[in-house]
PDB file of C-alpha atoms and ligand atoms in Angstrom:
ATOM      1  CA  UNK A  28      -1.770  12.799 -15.634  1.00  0.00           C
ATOM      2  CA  UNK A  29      -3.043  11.086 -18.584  1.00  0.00           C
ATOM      3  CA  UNK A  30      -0.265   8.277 -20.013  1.00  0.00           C
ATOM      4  CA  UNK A  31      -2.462   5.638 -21.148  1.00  0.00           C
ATOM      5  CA  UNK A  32      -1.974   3.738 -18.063  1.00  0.00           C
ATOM      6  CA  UNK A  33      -5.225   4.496 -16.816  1.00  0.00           C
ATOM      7  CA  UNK A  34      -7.653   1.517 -18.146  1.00  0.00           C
ATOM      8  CA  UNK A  35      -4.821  -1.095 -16.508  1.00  0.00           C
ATOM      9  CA  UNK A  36      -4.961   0.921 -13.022  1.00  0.00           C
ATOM     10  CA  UNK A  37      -8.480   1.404 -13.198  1.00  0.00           C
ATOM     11  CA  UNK A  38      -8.873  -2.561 -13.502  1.00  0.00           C
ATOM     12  CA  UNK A  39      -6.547  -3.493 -10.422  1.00  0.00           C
ATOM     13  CA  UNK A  40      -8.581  -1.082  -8.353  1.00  0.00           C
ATOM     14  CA  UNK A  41     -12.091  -2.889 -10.101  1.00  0.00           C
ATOM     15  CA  UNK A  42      -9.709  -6.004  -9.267  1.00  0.00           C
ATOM     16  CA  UNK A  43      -9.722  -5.315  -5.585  1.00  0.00           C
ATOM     17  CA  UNK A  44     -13.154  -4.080  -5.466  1.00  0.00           C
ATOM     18  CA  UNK A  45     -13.950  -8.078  -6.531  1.00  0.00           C
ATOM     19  CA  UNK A  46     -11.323  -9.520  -4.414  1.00  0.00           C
ATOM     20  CA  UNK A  47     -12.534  -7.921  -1.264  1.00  0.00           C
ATOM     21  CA  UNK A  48     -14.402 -10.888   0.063  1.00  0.00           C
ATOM     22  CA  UNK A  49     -11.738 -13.229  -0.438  1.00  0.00           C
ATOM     23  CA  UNK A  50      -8.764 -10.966   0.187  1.00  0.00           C
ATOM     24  CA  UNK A  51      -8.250 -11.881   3.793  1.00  0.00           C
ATOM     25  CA  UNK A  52      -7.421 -15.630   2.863  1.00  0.00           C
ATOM     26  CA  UNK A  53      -4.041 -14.416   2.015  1.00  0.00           C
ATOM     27  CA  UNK A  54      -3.503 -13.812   5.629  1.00  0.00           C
ATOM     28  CA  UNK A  55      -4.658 -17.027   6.687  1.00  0.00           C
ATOM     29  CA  UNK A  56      -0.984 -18.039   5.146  1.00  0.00           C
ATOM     30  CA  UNK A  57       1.541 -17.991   7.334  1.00  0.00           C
ATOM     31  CA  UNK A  58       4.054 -15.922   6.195  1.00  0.00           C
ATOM     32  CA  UNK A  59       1.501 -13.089   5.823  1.00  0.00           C
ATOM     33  CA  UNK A  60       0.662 -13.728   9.498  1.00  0.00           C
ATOM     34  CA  UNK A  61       3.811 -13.491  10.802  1.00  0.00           C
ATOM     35  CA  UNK A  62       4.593 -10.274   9.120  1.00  0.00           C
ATOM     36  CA  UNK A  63       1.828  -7.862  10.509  1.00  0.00           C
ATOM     37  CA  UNK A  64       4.240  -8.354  13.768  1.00  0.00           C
ATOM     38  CA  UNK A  65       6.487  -6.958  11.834  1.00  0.00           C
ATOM     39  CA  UNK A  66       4.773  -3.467  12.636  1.00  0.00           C
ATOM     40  CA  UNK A  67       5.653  -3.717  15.850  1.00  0.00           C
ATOM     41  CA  UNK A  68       9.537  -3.038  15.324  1.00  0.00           C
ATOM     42  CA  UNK A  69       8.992  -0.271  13.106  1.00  0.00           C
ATOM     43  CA  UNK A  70       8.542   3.541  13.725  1.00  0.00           C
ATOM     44  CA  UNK A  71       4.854   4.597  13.640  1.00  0.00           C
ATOM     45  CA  UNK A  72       3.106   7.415  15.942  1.00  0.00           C
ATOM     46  CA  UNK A  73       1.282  10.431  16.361  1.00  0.00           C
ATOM     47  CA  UNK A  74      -0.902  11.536  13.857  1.00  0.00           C
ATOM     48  CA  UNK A  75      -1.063   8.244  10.906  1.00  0.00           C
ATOM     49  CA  UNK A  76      -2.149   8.085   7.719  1.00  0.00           C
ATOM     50  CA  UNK A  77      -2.445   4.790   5.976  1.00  0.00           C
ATOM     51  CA  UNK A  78      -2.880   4.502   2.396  1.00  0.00           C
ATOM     52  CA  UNK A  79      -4.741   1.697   0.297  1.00  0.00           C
ATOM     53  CA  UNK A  80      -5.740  -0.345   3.805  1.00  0.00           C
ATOM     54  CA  UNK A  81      -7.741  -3.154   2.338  1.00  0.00           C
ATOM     55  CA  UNK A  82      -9.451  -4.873   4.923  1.00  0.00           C
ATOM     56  CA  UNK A  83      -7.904  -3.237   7.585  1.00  0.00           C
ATOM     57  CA  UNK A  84      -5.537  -6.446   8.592  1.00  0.00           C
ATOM     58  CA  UNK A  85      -2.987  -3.626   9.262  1.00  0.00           C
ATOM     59  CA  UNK A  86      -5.255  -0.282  10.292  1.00  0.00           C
ATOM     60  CA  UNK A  87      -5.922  -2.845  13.696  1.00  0.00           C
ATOM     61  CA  UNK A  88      -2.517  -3.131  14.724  1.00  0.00           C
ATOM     62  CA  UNK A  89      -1.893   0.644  13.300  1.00  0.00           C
ATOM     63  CA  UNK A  90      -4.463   1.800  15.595  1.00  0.00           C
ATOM     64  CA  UNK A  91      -3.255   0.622  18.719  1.00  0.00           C
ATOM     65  CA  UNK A  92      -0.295   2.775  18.304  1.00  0.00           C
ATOM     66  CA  UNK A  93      -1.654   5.532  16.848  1.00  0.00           C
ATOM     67  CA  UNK A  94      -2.712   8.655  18.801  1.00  0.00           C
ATOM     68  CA  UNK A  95      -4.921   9.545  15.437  1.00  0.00           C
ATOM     69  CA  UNK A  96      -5.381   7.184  12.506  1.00  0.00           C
ATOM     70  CA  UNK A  97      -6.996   7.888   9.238  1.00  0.00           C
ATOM     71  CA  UNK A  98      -7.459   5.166   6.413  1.00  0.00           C
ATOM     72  CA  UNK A  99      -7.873   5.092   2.909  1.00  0.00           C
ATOM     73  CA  UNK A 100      -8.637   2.850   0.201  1.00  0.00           C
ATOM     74  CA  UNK A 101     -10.081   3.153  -3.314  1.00  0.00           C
ATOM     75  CA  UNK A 102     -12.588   0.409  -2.481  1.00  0.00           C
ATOM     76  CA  UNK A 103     -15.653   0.698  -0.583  1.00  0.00           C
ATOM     77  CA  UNK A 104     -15.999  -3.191  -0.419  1.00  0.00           C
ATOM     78  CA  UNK A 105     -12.576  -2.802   1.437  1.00  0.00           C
ATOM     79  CA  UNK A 106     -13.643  -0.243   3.797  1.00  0.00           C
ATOM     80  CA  UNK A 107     -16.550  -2.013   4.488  1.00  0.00           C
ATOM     81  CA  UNK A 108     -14.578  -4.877   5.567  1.00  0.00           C
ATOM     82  CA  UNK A 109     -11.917  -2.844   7.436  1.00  0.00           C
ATOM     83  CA  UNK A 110     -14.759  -0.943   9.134  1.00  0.00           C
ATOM     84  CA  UNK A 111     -16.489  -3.551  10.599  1.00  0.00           C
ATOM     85  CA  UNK A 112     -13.042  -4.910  11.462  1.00  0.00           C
ATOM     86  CA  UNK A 113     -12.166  -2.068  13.685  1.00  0.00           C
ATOM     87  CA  UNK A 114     -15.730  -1.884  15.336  1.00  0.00           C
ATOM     88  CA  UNK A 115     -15.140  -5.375  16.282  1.00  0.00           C
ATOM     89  CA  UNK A 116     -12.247  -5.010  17.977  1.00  0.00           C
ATOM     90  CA  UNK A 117     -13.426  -1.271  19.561  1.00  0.00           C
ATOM     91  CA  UNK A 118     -11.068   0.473  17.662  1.00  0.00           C
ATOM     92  CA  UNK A 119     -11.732   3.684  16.072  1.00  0.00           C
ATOM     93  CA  UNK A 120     -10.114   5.172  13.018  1.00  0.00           C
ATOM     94  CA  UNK A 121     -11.555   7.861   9.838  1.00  0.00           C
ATOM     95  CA  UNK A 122     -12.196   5.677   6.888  1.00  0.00           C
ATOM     96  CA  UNK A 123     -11.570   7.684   3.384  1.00  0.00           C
ATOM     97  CA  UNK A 124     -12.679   6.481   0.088  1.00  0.00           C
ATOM     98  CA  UNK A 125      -9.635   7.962  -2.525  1.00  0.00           C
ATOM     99  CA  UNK A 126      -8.394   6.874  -5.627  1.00  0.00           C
ATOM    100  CA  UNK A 127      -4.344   6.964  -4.849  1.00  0.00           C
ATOM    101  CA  UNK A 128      -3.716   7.894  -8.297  1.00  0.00           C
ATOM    102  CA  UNK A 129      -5.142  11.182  -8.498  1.00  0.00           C
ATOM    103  CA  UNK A 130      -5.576  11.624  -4.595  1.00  0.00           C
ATOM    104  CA  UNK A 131      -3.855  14.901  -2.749  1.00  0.00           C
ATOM    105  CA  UNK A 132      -3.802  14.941   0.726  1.00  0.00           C
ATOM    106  CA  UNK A 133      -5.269  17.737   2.522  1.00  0.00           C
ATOM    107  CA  UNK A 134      -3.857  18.069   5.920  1.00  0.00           C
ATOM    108  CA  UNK A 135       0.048  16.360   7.358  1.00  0.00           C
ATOM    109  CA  UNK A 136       0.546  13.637   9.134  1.00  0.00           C
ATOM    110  CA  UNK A 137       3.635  11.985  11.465  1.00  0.00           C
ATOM    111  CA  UNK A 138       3.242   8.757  10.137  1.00  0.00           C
ATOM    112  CA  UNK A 139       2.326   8.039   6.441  1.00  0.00           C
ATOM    113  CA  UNK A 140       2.047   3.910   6.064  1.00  0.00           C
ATOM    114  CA  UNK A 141       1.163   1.349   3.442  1.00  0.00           C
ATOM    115  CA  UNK A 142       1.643  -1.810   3.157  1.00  0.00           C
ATOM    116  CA  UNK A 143       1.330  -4.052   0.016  1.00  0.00           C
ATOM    117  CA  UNK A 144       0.506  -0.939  -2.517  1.00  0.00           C
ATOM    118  CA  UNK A 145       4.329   0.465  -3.360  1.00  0.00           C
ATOM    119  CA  UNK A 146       4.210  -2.398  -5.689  1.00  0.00           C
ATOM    120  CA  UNK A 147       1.099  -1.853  -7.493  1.00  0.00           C
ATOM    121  CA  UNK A 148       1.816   1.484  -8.336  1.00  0.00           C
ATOM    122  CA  UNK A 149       3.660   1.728 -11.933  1.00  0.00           C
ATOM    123  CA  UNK A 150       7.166   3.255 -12.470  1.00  0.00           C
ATOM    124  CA  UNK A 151       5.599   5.898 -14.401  1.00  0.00           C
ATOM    125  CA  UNK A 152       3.556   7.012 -11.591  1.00  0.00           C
ATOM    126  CA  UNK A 153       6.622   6.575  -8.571  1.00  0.00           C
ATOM    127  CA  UNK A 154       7.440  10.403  -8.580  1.00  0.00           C
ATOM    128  CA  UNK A 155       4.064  11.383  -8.751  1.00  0.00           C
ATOM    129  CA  UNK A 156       2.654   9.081  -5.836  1.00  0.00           C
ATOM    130  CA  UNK A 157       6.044  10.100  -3.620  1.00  0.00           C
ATOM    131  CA  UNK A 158       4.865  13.910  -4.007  1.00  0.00           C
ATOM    132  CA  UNK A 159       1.690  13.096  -2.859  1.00  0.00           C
ATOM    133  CA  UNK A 160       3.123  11.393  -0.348  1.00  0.00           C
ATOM    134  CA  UNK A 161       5.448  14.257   0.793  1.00  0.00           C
ATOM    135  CA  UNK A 162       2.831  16.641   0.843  1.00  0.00           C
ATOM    136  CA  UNK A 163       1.116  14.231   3.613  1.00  0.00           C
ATOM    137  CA  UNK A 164       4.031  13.762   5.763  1.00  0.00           C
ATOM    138  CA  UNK A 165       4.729  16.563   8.437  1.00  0.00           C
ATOM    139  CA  UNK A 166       7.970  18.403   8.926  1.00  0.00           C
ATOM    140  CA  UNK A 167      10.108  15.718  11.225  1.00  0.00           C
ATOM    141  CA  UNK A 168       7.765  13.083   9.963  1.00  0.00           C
ATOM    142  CA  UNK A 169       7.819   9.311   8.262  1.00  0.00           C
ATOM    143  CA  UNK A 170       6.972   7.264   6.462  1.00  0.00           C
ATOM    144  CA  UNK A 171       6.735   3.650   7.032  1.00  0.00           C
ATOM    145  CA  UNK A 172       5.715   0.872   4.725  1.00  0.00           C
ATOM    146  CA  UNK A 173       5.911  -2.997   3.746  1.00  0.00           C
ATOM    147  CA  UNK A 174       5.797  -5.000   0.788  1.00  0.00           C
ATOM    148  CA  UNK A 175       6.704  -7.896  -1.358  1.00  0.00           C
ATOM    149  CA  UNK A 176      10.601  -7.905  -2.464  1.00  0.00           C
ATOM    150  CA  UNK A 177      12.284  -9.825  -5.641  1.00  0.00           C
ATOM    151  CA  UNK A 178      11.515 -13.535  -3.820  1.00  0.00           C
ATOM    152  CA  UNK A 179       7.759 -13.508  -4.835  1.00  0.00           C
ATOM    153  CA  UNK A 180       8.202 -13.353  -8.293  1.00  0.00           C
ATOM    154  CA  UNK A 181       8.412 -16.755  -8.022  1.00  0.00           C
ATOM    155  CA  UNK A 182       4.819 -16.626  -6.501  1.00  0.00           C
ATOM    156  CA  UNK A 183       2.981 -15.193  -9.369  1.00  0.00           C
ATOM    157  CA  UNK A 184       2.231 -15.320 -13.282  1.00  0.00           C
ATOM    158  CA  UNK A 185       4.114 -12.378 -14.394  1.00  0.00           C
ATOM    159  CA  UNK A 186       1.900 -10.985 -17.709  1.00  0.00           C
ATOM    160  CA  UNK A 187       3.482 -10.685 -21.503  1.00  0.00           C
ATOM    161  CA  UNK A 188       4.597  -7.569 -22.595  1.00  0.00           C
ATOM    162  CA  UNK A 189       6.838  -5.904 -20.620  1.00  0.00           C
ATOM    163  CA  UNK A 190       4.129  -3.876 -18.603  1.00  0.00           C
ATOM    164  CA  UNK A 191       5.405  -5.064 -14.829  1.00  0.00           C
ATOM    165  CA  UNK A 192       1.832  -6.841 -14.496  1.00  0.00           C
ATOM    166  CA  UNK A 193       1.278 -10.066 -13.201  1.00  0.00           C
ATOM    167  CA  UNK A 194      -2.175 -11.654 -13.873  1.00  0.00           C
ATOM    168  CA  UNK A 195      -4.423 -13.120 -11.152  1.00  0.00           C
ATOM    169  CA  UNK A 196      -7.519 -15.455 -10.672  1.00  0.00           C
ATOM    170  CA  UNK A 197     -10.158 -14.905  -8.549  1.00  0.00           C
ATOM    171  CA  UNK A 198     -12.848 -17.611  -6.897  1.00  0.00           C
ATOM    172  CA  UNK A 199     -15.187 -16.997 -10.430  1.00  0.00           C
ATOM    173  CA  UNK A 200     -12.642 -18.081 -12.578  1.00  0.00           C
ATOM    174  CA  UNK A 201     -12.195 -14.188 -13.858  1.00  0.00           C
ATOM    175  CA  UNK A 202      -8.638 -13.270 -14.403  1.00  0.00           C
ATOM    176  CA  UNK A 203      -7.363 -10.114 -13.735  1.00  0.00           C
ATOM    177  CA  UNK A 204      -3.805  -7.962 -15.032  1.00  0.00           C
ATOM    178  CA  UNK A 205      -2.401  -5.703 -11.875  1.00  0.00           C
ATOM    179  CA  UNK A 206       0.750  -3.898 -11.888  1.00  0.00           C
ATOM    180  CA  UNK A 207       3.167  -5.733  -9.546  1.00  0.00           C
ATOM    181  CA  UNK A 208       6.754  -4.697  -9.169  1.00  0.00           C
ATOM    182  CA  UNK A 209       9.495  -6.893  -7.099  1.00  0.00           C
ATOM    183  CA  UNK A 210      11.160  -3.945  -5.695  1.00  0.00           C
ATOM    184  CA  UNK A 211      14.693  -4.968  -4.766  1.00  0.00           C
ATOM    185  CA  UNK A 212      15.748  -2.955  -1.375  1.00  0.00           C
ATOM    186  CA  UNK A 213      19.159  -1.039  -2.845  1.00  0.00           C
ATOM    187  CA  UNK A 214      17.145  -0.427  -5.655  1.00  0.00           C
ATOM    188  CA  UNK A 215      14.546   1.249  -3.991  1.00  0.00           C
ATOM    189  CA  UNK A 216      16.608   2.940  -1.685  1.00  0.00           C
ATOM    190  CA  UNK A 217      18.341   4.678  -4.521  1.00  0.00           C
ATOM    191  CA  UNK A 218      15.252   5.645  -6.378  1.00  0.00           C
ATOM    192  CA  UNK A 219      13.674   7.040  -3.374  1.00  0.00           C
ATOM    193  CA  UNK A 220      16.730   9.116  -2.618  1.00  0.00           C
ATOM    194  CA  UNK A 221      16.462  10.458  -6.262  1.00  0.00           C
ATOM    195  CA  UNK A 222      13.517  12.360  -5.020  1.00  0.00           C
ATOM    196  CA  UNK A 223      14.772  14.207  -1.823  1.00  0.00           C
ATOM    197  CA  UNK A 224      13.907  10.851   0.410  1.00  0.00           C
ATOM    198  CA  UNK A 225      16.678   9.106   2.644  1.00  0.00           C
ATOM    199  CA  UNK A 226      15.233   6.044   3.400  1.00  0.00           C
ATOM    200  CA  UNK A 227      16.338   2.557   4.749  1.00  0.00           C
ATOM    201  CA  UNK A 228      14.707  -0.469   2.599  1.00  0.00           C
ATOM    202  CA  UNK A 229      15.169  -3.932   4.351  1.00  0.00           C
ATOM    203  CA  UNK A 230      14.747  -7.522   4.020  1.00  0.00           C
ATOM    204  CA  UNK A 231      12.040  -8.676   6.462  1.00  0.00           C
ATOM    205  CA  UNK A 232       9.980 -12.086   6.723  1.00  0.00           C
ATOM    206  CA  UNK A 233       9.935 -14.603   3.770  1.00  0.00           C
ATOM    207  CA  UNK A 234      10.571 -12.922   1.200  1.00  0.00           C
ATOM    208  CA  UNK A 235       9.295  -8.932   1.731  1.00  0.00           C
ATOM    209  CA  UNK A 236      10.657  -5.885   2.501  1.00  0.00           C
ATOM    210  CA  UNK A 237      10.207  -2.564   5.137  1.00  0.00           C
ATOM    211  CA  UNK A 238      11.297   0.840   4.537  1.00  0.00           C
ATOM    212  CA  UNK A 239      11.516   3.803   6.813  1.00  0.00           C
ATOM    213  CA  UNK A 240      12.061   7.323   4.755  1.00  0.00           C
ATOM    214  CA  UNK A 241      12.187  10.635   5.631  1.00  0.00           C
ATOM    215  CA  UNK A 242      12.086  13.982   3.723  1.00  0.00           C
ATOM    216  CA  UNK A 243      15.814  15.341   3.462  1.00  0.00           C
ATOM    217  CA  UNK A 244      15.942  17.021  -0.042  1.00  0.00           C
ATOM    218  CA  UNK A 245      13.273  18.673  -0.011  1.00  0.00           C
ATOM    219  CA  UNK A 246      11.660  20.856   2.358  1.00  0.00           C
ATOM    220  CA  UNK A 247       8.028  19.053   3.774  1.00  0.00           C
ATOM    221  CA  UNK A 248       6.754  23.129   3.455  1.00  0.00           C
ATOM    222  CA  UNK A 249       7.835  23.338  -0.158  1.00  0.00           C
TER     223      UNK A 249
HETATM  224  C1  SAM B   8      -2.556  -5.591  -2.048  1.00  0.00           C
HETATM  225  S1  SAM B   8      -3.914  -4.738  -1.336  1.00  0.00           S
HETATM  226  C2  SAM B   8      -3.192  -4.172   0.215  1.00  0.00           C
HETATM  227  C3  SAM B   8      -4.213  -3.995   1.285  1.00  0.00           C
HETATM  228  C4  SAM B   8      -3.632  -3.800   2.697  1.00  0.00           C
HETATM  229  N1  SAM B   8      -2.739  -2.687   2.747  1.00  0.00           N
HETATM  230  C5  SAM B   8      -2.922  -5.031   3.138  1.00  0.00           C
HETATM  231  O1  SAM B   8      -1.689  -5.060   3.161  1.00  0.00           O
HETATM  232  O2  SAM B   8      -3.613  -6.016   3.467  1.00  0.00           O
HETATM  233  C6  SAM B   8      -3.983  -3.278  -2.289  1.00  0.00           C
HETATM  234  C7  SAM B   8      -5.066  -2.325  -1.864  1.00  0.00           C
HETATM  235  O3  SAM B   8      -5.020  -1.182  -2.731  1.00  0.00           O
HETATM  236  C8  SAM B   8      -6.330  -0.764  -3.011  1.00  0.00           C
HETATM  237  N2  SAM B   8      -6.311  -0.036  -4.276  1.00  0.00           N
HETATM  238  C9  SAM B   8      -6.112  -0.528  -5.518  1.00  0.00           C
HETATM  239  N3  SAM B   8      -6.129   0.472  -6.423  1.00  0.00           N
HETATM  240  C10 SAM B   8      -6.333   1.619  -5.716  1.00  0.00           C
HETATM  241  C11 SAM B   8      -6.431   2.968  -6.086  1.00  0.00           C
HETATM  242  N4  SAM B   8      -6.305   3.362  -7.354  1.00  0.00           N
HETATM  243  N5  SAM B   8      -6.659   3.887  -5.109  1.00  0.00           N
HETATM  244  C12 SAM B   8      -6.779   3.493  -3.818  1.00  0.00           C
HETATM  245  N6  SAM B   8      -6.682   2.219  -3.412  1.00  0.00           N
HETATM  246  C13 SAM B   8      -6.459   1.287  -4.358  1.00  0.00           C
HETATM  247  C14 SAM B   8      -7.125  -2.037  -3.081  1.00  0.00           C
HETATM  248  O4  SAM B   8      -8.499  -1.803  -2.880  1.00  0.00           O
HETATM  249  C15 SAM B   8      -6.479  -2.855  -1.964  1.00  0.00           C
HETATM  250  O5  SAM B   8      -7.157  -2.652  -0.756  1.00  0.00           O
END
């Protein structure tokens, strides 16, 4: 799909290729901290997929209840990071390197999760990242993911021009312009069901949000 978007998404993923060293500081905050635990009251199993899995602060906790866990991420810095986290630990899990945005998967899964990347990915490219999506989620399957809801606005410098950026500074002084959207949960809910999904979009932590949604209007085959 070429709609101009491309130099701004190619940025946030050189963005997060840069960040990678410093991205796990975020969790040192609490509120980050408290919500990994979040996973734990949430439907994941079987066969998962998660999709843009940083440094792996989730694949951990993903792969203790996973009987099969693949992860991927557009940045190898990230992988790196998320590899050596799950060595560490003595976990194992198949690290992919994929750019989301023009990424098809090529086998289903019973669990697709991601947490933190709904909101970097533009309204222009929603359907087209929730068919790629269905296409990885197995008949009977979910998916499962976790993000930042319309309380961290607040939080960040949201970018002129109407583009549903927000611009960030990293340790070098270099500032950055990544898509950021402040899903609200109805709202979601509604434009997920627009595409065949019925899913249930919550409130959870300070400030974020969880969603559970399955495949009802369209067949996972199709
Ligand atoms: C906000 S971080 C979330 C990381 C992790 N899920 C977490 O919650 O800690 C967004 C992730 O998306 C990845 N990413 C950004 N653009 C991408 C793209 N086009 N394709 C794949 N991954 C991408 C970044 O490398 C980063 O790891």
């Amino acid at each position: 799909m070429r709609d101009g978007l491309e130099p701004l998404l190619d940025g946030q993923l050189a963005y997060y290729r840069a960040r990678a060293p410093e991205y796990d500081e975020v969790y040192g905050q609490r509120s980050f901290s408290a919500l990994t635990g979040v996973l734990d009251e949430l439907p994941v199993g079987g066969d998962v997929l998660e999709l843009a899995c940083g440094t792996g602060q989730w694949t951990v906790r993903l792969a203790g209840r996973a009987a099969r866990l693949t992860a991927v991420d557009g940045a190898p810095e990230m992988l790196d990071i998320a590899r050596r986290r799950l060595r560490d630990e003595g976990l194992t899990a198949t690290f992919e390197q994929a750019d989301l945005f023009r990424w098809r998967p090529s086998r289903r899964y019973d669990t697709v999760f991601f947490a933190f990347w709904l909101s970097h990915v533009p309204p222009q490219r929603f359907a087209g990242f929730w068919s790629a999506v269905a296409d990885a989620v197995r008949p009977g399957g979910r998916v499962v993911f976790v993000d930042t809801g319309t309380a961290e606005r607040v939080t960040e410098r949201v970018a002129p021009g109407g583009r549903d950026t927000v611009l960030r500074r990293l340790r070098d002084g270099s500032e950055h312009e990544v898509v950021k959207l402040f899903h609200d949960t109805a709202g979601l809910a509604a434009d997920l069901s627009k595409l065949g999904w019925t899913a249930q979009v919550d409130p959870t932590g300070e400030g974020f949000i969880r969603g559970v949604a399955t495949l009802t209007g369209r067949s996972a085959t199709d």
